[in-house]
mmCIF file of N, CA and C in Angstrom:
data_model
loop_
_atom_site.group_PDB
_atom_site.id
_atom_site.type_symbol
_atom_site.label_atom_id
_atom_site.label_comp_id
_atom_site.label_asym_id
_atom_site.label_seq_id
_atom_site.Cartn_x
_atom_site.Cartn_y
_atom_site.Cartn_z
ATOM 1 N N ILE A 1417 -17.212 27.339 -11.715
ATOM 2 C CA ILE A 1417 -17.401 25.953 -11.311
ATOM 3 C C ILE A 1417 -16.140 25.170 -11.676
ATOM 4 N N LEU A 1418 -15.648 24.428 -10.707
ATOM 5 C CA LEU A 1418 -14.472 23.607 -10.943
ATOM 6 C C LEU A 1418 -14.868 22.320 -11.645
ATOM 7 N N SER A 1419 -14.041 21.878 -12.553
ATOM 8 C CA SER A 1419 -14.283 20.585 -13.182
ATOM 9 C C SER A 1419 -13.830 19.498 -12.216
ATOM 10 N N GLU A 1420 -14.358 18.306 -12.415
ATOM 11 C CA GLU A 1420 -13.948 17.202 -11.554
ATOM 12 C C GLU A 1420 -12.596 16.675 -11.997
ATOM 13 N N CYS A 1421 -11.846 16.250 -11.034
ATOM 14 C CA CYS A 1421 -10.527 15.685 -11.283
ATOM 15 C C CYS A 1421 -10.692 14.170 -11.463
ATOM 16 N N PRO A 1422 -10.030 13.564 -12.438
ATOM 17 C CA PRO A 1422 -10.185 12.117 -12.644
ATOM 18 C C PRO A 1422 -9.666 11.266 -11.482
ATOM 19 N N CYS A 1423 -8.895 11.848 -10.582
ATOM 20 C CA CYS A 1423 -8.371 11.052 -9.465
ATOM 21 C C CYS A 1423 -9.311 11.063 -8.257
ATOM 22 N N LYS A 1424 -10.501 11.609 -8.419
ATOM 23 C CA LYS A 1424 -11.493 11.680 -7.336
ATOM 24 C C LYS A 1424 -11.788 10.294 -6.751
ATOM 25 N N TYR A 1425 -11.809 9.287 -7.590
ATOM 26 C CA TYR A 1425 -12.153 7.937 -7.151
ATOM 27 C C TYR A 1425 -10.934 7.021 -7.094
ATOM 28 N N LYS A 1426 -9.778 7.604 -6.825
ATOM 29 C CA LYS A 1426 -8.550 6.832 -6.671
ATOM 30 C C LYS A 1426 -7.999 7.042 -5.268
ATOM 31 N N GLY A 1427 -7.171 6.132 -4.822
ATOM 32 C CA GLY A 1427 -6.551 6.253 -3.511
ATOM 33 C C GLY A 1427 -5.609 7.441 -3.448
ATOM 34 N N ARG A 1428 -5.269 7.849 -2.238
ATOM 35 C CA ARG A 1428 -4.437 9.043 -2.031
ATOM 36 C C ARG A 1428 -3.123 8.982 -2.811
ATOM 37 N N SER A 1429 -2.501 7.846 -2.893
ATOM 38 C CA SER A 1429 -1.217 7.757 -3.593
ATOM 39 C C SER A 1429 -1.360 7.973 -5.094
ATOM 40 N N ARG A 1430 -2.583 7.947 -5.600
ATOM 41 C CA ARG A 1430 -2.834 8.143 -7.029
ATOM 42 C C ARG A 1430 -3.428 9.514 -7.343
ATOM 43 N N HIS A 1431 -3.464 10.402 -6.356
ATOM 44 C CA HIS A 1431 -4.000 11.748 -6.575
ATOM 45 C C HIS A 1431 -3.014 12.608 -7.354
ATOM 46 N N CYS A 1432 -3.560 13.460 -8.198
ATOM 47 C CA CYS A 1432 -2.716 14.406 -8.921
ATOM 48 C C CYS A 1432 -2.392 15.595 -8.003
ATOM 49 N N ARG A 1433 -1.519 16.441 -8.440
ATOM 50 C CA ARG A 1433 -1.116 17.575 -7.606
ATOM 51 C C ARG A 1433 -2.226 18.607 -7.430
ATOM 52 N N SER A 1434 -3.235 18.578 -8.273
ATOM 53 C CA SER A 1434 -4.315 19.564 -8.153
ATOM 54 C C SER A 1434 -5.517 19.041 -7.359
ATOM 55 N N PHE A 1435 -5.407 17.852 -6.775
ATOM 56 C CA PHE A 1435 -6.531 17.259 -6.047
ATOM 57 C C PHE A 1435 -7.066 18.205 -4.973
ATOM 58 N N ASN A 1436 -6.186 18.750 -4.151
ATOM 59 C CA ASN A 1436 -6.625 19.634 -3.058
ATOM 60 C C ASN A 1436 -7.297 20.895 -3.589
ATOM 61 N N PHE A 1437 -6.921 21.346 -4.747
ATOM 62 C CA PHE A 1437 -7.561 22.504 -5.377
ATOM 63 C C PHE A 1437 -8.989 22.152 -5.799
ATOM 64 N N HIS A 1438 -9.160 20.964 -6.377
ATOM 65 C CA HIS A 1438 -10.484 20.528 -6.839
ATOM 66 C C HIS A 1438 -11.408 20.155 -5.678
ATOM 67 N N TYR A 1439 -10.829 19.615 -4.594
ATOM 68 C CA TYR A 1439 -11.637 19.127 -3.472
ATOM 69 C C TYR A 1439 -11.116 19.699 -2.154
ATOM 70 N N PRO A 1440 -11.290 20.991 -1.943
ATOM 71 C CA PRO A 1440 -10.738 21.627 -0.738
ATOM 72 C C PRO A 1440 -11.413 21.176 0.562
ATOM 73 N N LYS A 1441 -12.594 20.579 0.481
ATOM 74 C CA LYS A 1441 -13.302 20.155 1.693
ATOM 75 C C LYS A 1441 -12.836 18.800 2.214
ATOM 76 N N VAL A 1442 -11.997 18.113 1.457
ATOM 77 C CA VAL A 1442 -11.476 16.827 1.922
ATOM 78 C C VAL A 1442 -10.434 17.109 3.007
ATOM 79 N N PRO A 1443 -10.667 16.615 4.236
ATOM 80 C CA PRO A 1443 -9.717 16.889 5.327
ATOM 81 C C PRO A 1443 -8.381 16.184 5.103
ATOM 82 N N SER A 1444 -7.372 16.597 5.842
ATOM 83 C CA SER A 1444 -6.035 16.010 5.669
ATOM 84 C C SER A 1444 -6.026 14.519 6.039
ATOM 85 N N TYR A 1445 -6.805 14.116 7.032
ATOM 86 C CA TYR A 1445 -6.989 12.693 7.340
ATOM 87 C C TYR A 1445 -8.425 12.369 6.987
ATOM 88 N N SER A 1446 -8.604 11.621 5.924
ATOM 89 C CA SER A 1446 -9.939 11.429 5.363
ATOM 90 C C SER A 1446 -10.144 9.991 4.919
ATOM 91 N N ILE A 1447 -11.249 9.767 4.232
ATOM 92 C CA ILE A 1447 -11.546 8.442 3.693
ATOM 93 C C ILE A 1447 -10.437 7.960 2.771
ATOM 94 N N TYR A 1448 -9.692 8.887 2.202
ATOM 95 C CA TYR A 1448 -8.586 8.505 1.323
ATOM 96 C C TYR A 1448 -7.429 7.881 2.097
ATOM 97 N N ASP A 1449 -7.474 7.955 3.409
ATOM 98 C CA ASP A 1449 -6.440 7.347 4.246
ATOM 99 C C ASP A 1449 -6.835 5.963 4.742
ATOM 100 N N LEU A 1450 -8.025 5.505 4.366
ATOM 101 C CA LEU A 1450 -8.377 4.125 4.678
ATOM 102 C C LEU A 1450 -7.410 3.228 3.909
ATOM 103 N N ARG A 1451 -6.904 2.228 4.563
ATOM 104 C CA ARG A 1451 -5.869 1.372 3.974
ATOM 105 C C ARG A 1451 -6.328 0.781 2.639
ATOM 106 N N SER A 1452 -5.573 1.057 1.602
ATOM 107 C CA SER A 1452 -5.815 0.539 0.250
ATOM 108 C C SER A 1452 -7.227 0.830 -0.257
ATOM 109 N N ILE A 1453 -7.764 1.991 0.077
ATOM 110 C CA ILE A 1453 -9.133 2.326 -0.341
ATOM 111 C C ILE A 1453 -9.247 2.407 -1.865
ATOM 112 N N GLY A 1454 -8.157 2.690 -2.540
ATOM 113 C CA GLY A 1454 -8.180 2.769 -4.000
ATOM 114 C C GLY A 1454 -8.554 1.459 -4.672
ATOM 115 N N THR A 1455 -8.368 0.344 -3.971
ATOM 116 C CA THR A 1455 -8.752 -0.954 -4.529
ATOM 117 C C THR A 1455 -10.207 -1.300 -4.220
ATOM 118 N N SER A 1456 -10.844 -0.495 -3.387
ATOM 119 C CA SER A 1456 -12.266 -0.680 -3.052
ATOM 120 C C SER A 1456 -13.068 0.427 -3.727
ATOM 121 N N LYS A 1457 -13.071 0.397 -5.042
ATOM 122 C CA LYS A 1457 -13.632 1.499 -5.830
ATOM 123 C C LYS A 1457 -15.104 1.778 -5.532
ATOM 124 N N LYS A 1458 -15.895 0.734 -5.347
ATOM 125 C CA LYS A 1458 -17.322 0.922 -5.077
ATOM 126 C C LYS A 1458 -17.533 1.637 -3.744
ATOM 127 N N VAL A 1459 -16.768 1.253 -2.734
ATOM 128 C CA VAL A 1459 -16.876 1.875 -1.408
ATOM 129 C C VAL A 1459 -16.404 3.324 -1.474
ATOM 130 N N LEU A 1460 -15.275 3.559 -2.122
ATOM 131 C CA LEU A 1460 -14.751 4.919 -2.244
ATOM 132 C C LEU A 1460 -15.748 5.812 -2.972
ATOM 133 N N ARG A 1461 -16.332 5.311 -4.047
ATOM 134 C CA ARG A 1461 -17.322 6.081 -4.803
ATOM 135 C C ARG A 1461 -18.533 6.394 -3.927
ATOM 136 N N SER A 1462 -18.995 5.413 -3.174
ATOM 137 C CA SER A 1462 -20.146 5.600 -2.288
ATOM 138 C C SER A 1462 -19.858 6.660 -1.225
ATOM 139 N N LEU A 1463 -18.681 6.590 -0.624
ATOM 140 C CA LEU A 1463 -18.316 7.560 0.416
ATOM 141 C C LEU A 1463 -18.172 8.964 -0.169
ATOM 142 N N MET A 1464 -17.468 9.074 -1.268
ATOM 143 C CA MET A 1464 -17.223 10.391 -1.871
ATOM 144 C C MET A 1464 -18.535 10.996 -2.377
ATOM 145 N N ASP A 1465 -19.332 10.209 -3.090
ATOM 146 C CA ASP A 1465 -20.603 10.721 -3.621
ATOM 147 C C ASP A 1465 -21.589 11.064 -2.507
ATOM 148 N N GLY A 1466 -21.490 10.358 -1.376
ATOM 149 C CA GLY A 1466 -22.358 10.631 -0.232
ATOM 150 C C GLY A 1466 -21.829 11.734 0.660
ATOM 151 N N ASN A 1467 -20.699 12.317 0.270
ATOM 152 C CA ASN A 1467 -20.054 13.397 1.025
ATOM 153 C C ASN A 1467 -19.669 12.955 2.439
ATOM 154 N N HIS A 1468 -19.275 11.690 2.563
ATOM 155 C CA HIS A 1468 -18.787 11.148 3.839
ATOM 156 C C HIS A 1468 -17.264 11.175 3.771
ATOM 157 N N LEU A 1469 -16.677 12.316 4.055
ATOM 158 C CA LEU A 1469 -15.250 12.521 3.827
ATOM 159 C C LEU A 1469 -14.379 12.174 5.031
ATOM 160 N N GLU A 1470 -14.945 12.233 6.227
ATOM 161 C CA GLU A 1470 -14.175 11.959 7.439
ATOM 162 C C GLU A 1470 -14.414 10.525 7.885
ATOM 163 N N ILE A 1471 -13.340 9.853 8.235
ATOM 164 C CA ILE A 1471 -13.437 8.438 8.604
ATOM 165 C C ILE A 1471 -14.371 8.234 9.785
ATOM 166 N N ASP A 1472 -14.310 9.107 10.762
ATOM 167 C CA ASP A 1472 -15.161 8.916 11.945
ATOM 168 C C ASP A 1472 -16.616 9.308 11.709
ATOM 169 N N GLN A 1473 -16.937 9.755 10.517
ATOM 170 C CA GLN A 1473 -18.317 10.123 10.173
ATOM 171 C C GLN A 1473 -18.944 9.146 9.178
ATOM 172 N N ILE A 1474 -18.277 8.035 8.897
ATOM 173 C CA ILE A 1474 -18.824 7.057 7.945
ATOM 174 C C ILE A 1474 -20.064 6.424 8.577
ATOM 175 N N PRO A 1475 -21.213 6.498 7.882
ATOM 176 C CA PRO A 1475 -22.443 5.931 8.448
ATOM 177 C C PRO A 1475 -22.366 4.406 8.563
ATOM 178 N N ASP A 1476 -23.092 3.861 9.516
ATOM 179 C CA ASP A 1476 -23.092 2.418 9.755
ATOM 180 C C ASP A 1476 -23.608 1.629 8.558
ATOM 181 N N GLU A 1477 -24.471 2.224 7.752
ATOM 182 C CA GLU A 1477 -25.045 1.481 6.624
ATOM 183 C C GLU A 1477 -24.052 1.287 5.469
ATOM 184 N N VAL A 1478 -22.933 1.991 5.504
ATOM 185 C CA VAL A 1478 -21.899 1.786 4.489
ATOM 186 C C VAL A 1478 -21.117 0.538 4.878
ATOM 187 N N VAL A 1479 -21.109 -0.444 3.989
ATOM 188 C CA VAL A 1479 -20.438 -1.709 4.266
ATOM 189 C C VAL A 1479 -18.953 -1.570 3.949
ATOM 190 N N LEU A 1480 -18.140 -1.757 4.990
ATOM 191 C CA LEU A 1480 -16.688 -1.683 4.849
ATOM 192 C C LEU A 1480 -16.095 -3.071 5.040
ATOM 193 N N ASN A 1481 -14.922 -3.300 4.471
ATOM 194 C CA ASN A 1481 -14.262 -4.575 4.719
ATOM 195 C C ASN A 1481 -13.703 -4.576 6.141
ATOM 196 N N GLU A 1482 -13.129 -5.680 6.548
ATOM 197 C CA GLU A 1482 -12.673 -5.829 7.943
ATOM 198 C C GLU A 1482 -11.618 -4.790 8.330
ATOM 199 N N LYS A 1483 -10.644 -4.567 7.464
ATOM 200 C CA LYS A 1483 -9.579 -3.611 7.776
ATOM 201 C C LYS A 1483 -10.110 -2.182 7.837
ATOM 202 N N HIS A 1484 -10.990 -1.815 6.905
ATOM 203 C CA HIS A 1484 -11.564 -0.470 6.913
ATOM 204 C C HIS A 1484 -12.453 -0.267 8.129
ATOM 205 N N SER A 1485 -13.218 -1.301 8.487
ATOM 206 C CA SER A 1485 -14.088 -1.212 9.672
ATOM 207 C C SER A 1485 -13.266 -0.993 10.928
ATOM 208 N N LEU A 1486 -12.165 -1.737 11.050
ATOM 209 C CA LEU A 1486 -11.299 -1.589 12.218
ATOM 210 C C LEU A 1486 -10.691 -0.192 12.255
ATOM 211 N N GLN A 1487 -10.234 0.294 11.121
ATOM 212 C CA GLN A 1487 -9.644 1.635 11.071
ATOM 213 C C GLN A 1487 -10.677 2.703 11.427
ATOM 214 N N ALA A 1488 -11.893 2.553 10.931
ATOM 215 C CA ALA A 1488 -12.951 3.505 11.254
ATOM 216 C C ALA A 1488 -13.284 3.453 12.743
ATOM 217 N N TYR A 1489 -13.342 2.244 13.302
ATOM 218 C CA TYR A 1489 -13.637 2.081 14.727
ATOM 219 C C TYR A 1489 -12.562 2.750 15.586
ATOM 220 N N VAL A 1490 -11.296 2.487 15.272
ATOM 221 C CA VAL A 1490 -10.190 3.060 16.038
ATOM 222 C C VAL A 1490 -10.185 4.583 15.912
ATOM 223 N N THR A 1491 -10.483 5.088 14.724
ATOM 224 C CA THR A 1491 -10.538 6.541 14.523
ATOM 225 C C THR A 1491 -11.647 7.161 15.358
ATOM 226 N N ARG A 1492 -12.801 6.498 15.385
ATOM 227 C CA ARG A 1492 -13.950 7.009 16.146
ATOM 228 C C ARG A 1492 -13.717 6.962 17.646
ATOM 229 N N THR A 1493 -13.207 5.834 18.138
ATOM 230 C CA THR A 1493 -13.105 5.615 19.585
ATOM 231 C C THR A 1493 -11.778 6.067 20.183
ATOM 232 N N LYS A 1494 -10.774 6.254 19.346
ATOM 233 C CA LYS A 1494 -9.416 6.617 19.793
ATOM 234 C C LYS A 1494 -8.783 5.508 20.635
ATOM 235 N N GLU A 1495 -9.319 4.290 20.531
ATOM 236 C CA GLU A 1495 -8.749 3.147 21.246
ATOM 237 C C GLU A 1495 -7.513 2.657 20.511
ATOM 238 N N VAL A 1496 -6.568 2.166 21.271
ATOM 239 C CA VAL A 1496 -5.372 1.560 20.692
ATOM 240 C C VAL A 1496 -5.699 0.106 20.371
ATOM 241 N N HIS A 1497 -5.357 -0.320 19.189
ATOM 242 C CA HIS A 1497 -5.607 -1.701 18.787
ATOM 243 C C HIS A 1497 -4.260 -2.382 18.543
ATOM 244 N N ILE A 1498 -3.973 -3.376 19.337
ATOM 245 C CA ILE A 1498 -2.711 -4.101 19.218
ATOM 246 C C ILE A 1498 -3.032 -5.554 18.896
ATOM 247 N N GLU A 1499 -2.468 -6.042 17.815
ATOM 248 C CA GLU A 1499 -2.679 -7.432 17.427
ATOM 249 C C GLU A 1499 -1.554 -8.272 18.026
ATOM 250 N N LYS A 1500 -1.736 -8.631 19.287
ATOM 251 C CA LYS A 1500 -0.693 -9.309 20.055
ATOM 252 C C LYS A 1500 -0.276 -10.644 19.436
ATOM 253 N N GLU A 1501 -1.237 -11.389 18.925
ATOM 254 C CA GLU A 1501 -0.903 -12.691 18.331
ATOM 255 C C GLU A 1501 -0.024 -12.531 17.086
ATOM 256 N N LYS A 1502 -0.334 -11.551 16.258
ATOM 257 C CA LYS A 1502 0.484 -11.315 15.066
ATOM 258 C C LYS A 1502 1.891 -10.878 15.442
ATOM 259 N N ILE A 1503 1.998 -10.046 16.451
ATOM 260 C CA ILE A 1503 3.311 -9.600 16.919
ATOM 261 C C ILE A 1503 4.094 -10.785 17.482
ATOM 262 N N LYS A 1504 3.423 -11.610 18.280
ATOM 263 C CA LYS A 1504 4.072 -12.788 18.850
ATOM 264 C C LYS A 1504 4.551 -13.718 17.744
ATOM 265 N N ASP A 1505 3.724 -13.946 16.743
ATOM 266 C CA ASP A 1505 4.111 -14.809 15.622
ATOM 267 C C ASP A 1505 5.360 -14.278 14.917
ATOM 268 N N GLN A 1506 5.419 -12.975 14.720
ATOM 269 C CA GLN A 1506 6.595 -12.373 14.083
ATOM 270 C C GLN A 1506 7.845 -12.585 14.932
ATOM 271 N N PHE A 1507 7.742 -12.372 16.229
ATOM 272 C CA PHE A 1507 8.891 -12.574 17.110
ATOM 273 C C PHE A 1507 9.297 -14.045 17.169
ATOM 274 N N ASP A 1508 8.317 -14.945 17.156
ATOM 275 C CA ASP A 1508 8.616 -16.372 17.217
ATOM 276 C C ASP A 1508 9.387 -16.858 15.992
ATOM 277 N N ARG A 1509 9.252 -16.167 14.883
ATOM 278 C CA ARG A 1509 9.957 -16.538 13.644
ATOM 279 C C ARG A 1509 11.405 -16.073 13.614
ATOM 280 N N LEU A 1510 11.758 -15.190 14.507
ATOM 281 C CA LEU A 1510 13.126 -14.685 14.545
ATOM 282 C C LEU A 1510 14.056 -15.719 15.159
ATOM 283 N N THR A 1511 15.247 -15.820 14.603
ATOM 284 C CA THR A 1511 16.235 -16.725 15.166
ATOM 285 C C THR A 1511 17.504 -15.961 15.453
ATOM 286 N N TYR A 1512 18.148 -16.337 16.510
ATOM 287 C CA TYR A 1512 19.385 -15.691 16.923
ATOM 288 C C TYR A 1512 20.540 -16.305 16.159
ATOM 289 N N PRO A 1513 21.527 -15.603 15.753
ATOM 290 C CA PRO A 1513 21.674 -14.137 15.778
ATOM 291 C C PRO A 1513 20.873 -13.522 14.626
ATOM 292 N N LEU A 1514 20.424 -12.330 14.849
ATOM 293 C CA LEU A 1514 19.623 -11.630 13.832
ATOM 294 C C LEU A 1514 20.505 -11.077 12.745
#
C-alpha cells in the first residue's frame, strides 16, 4: 500500500517529484490543471476525495468558481471561448509607437 503524498491537495505547481508514483490514475490533463486550483482547497479536496480526476467528468453538483466552471465547460464541449471585450480593451490601451 502506498502512503499518501502531502501534495495531494495542492496545485500542480506544488507537486513533489513522486506525485505521479503515488497517484498514477491522475491523467496528464486533470483537475490539477484547473486555473489556480491550489487556492481552492475545499474544491480540490472534494474533487480528489470523490475520485473526480478528469475535468470533463466533474459532476454538476460540485460548485466551481466562475473561471473553473468556464474551463470545465470548454473542456467538455471543446468550444473555443474568446473574450473579445477583454482583448479589445487591451488593444485600446496600446499607444503608438510600441
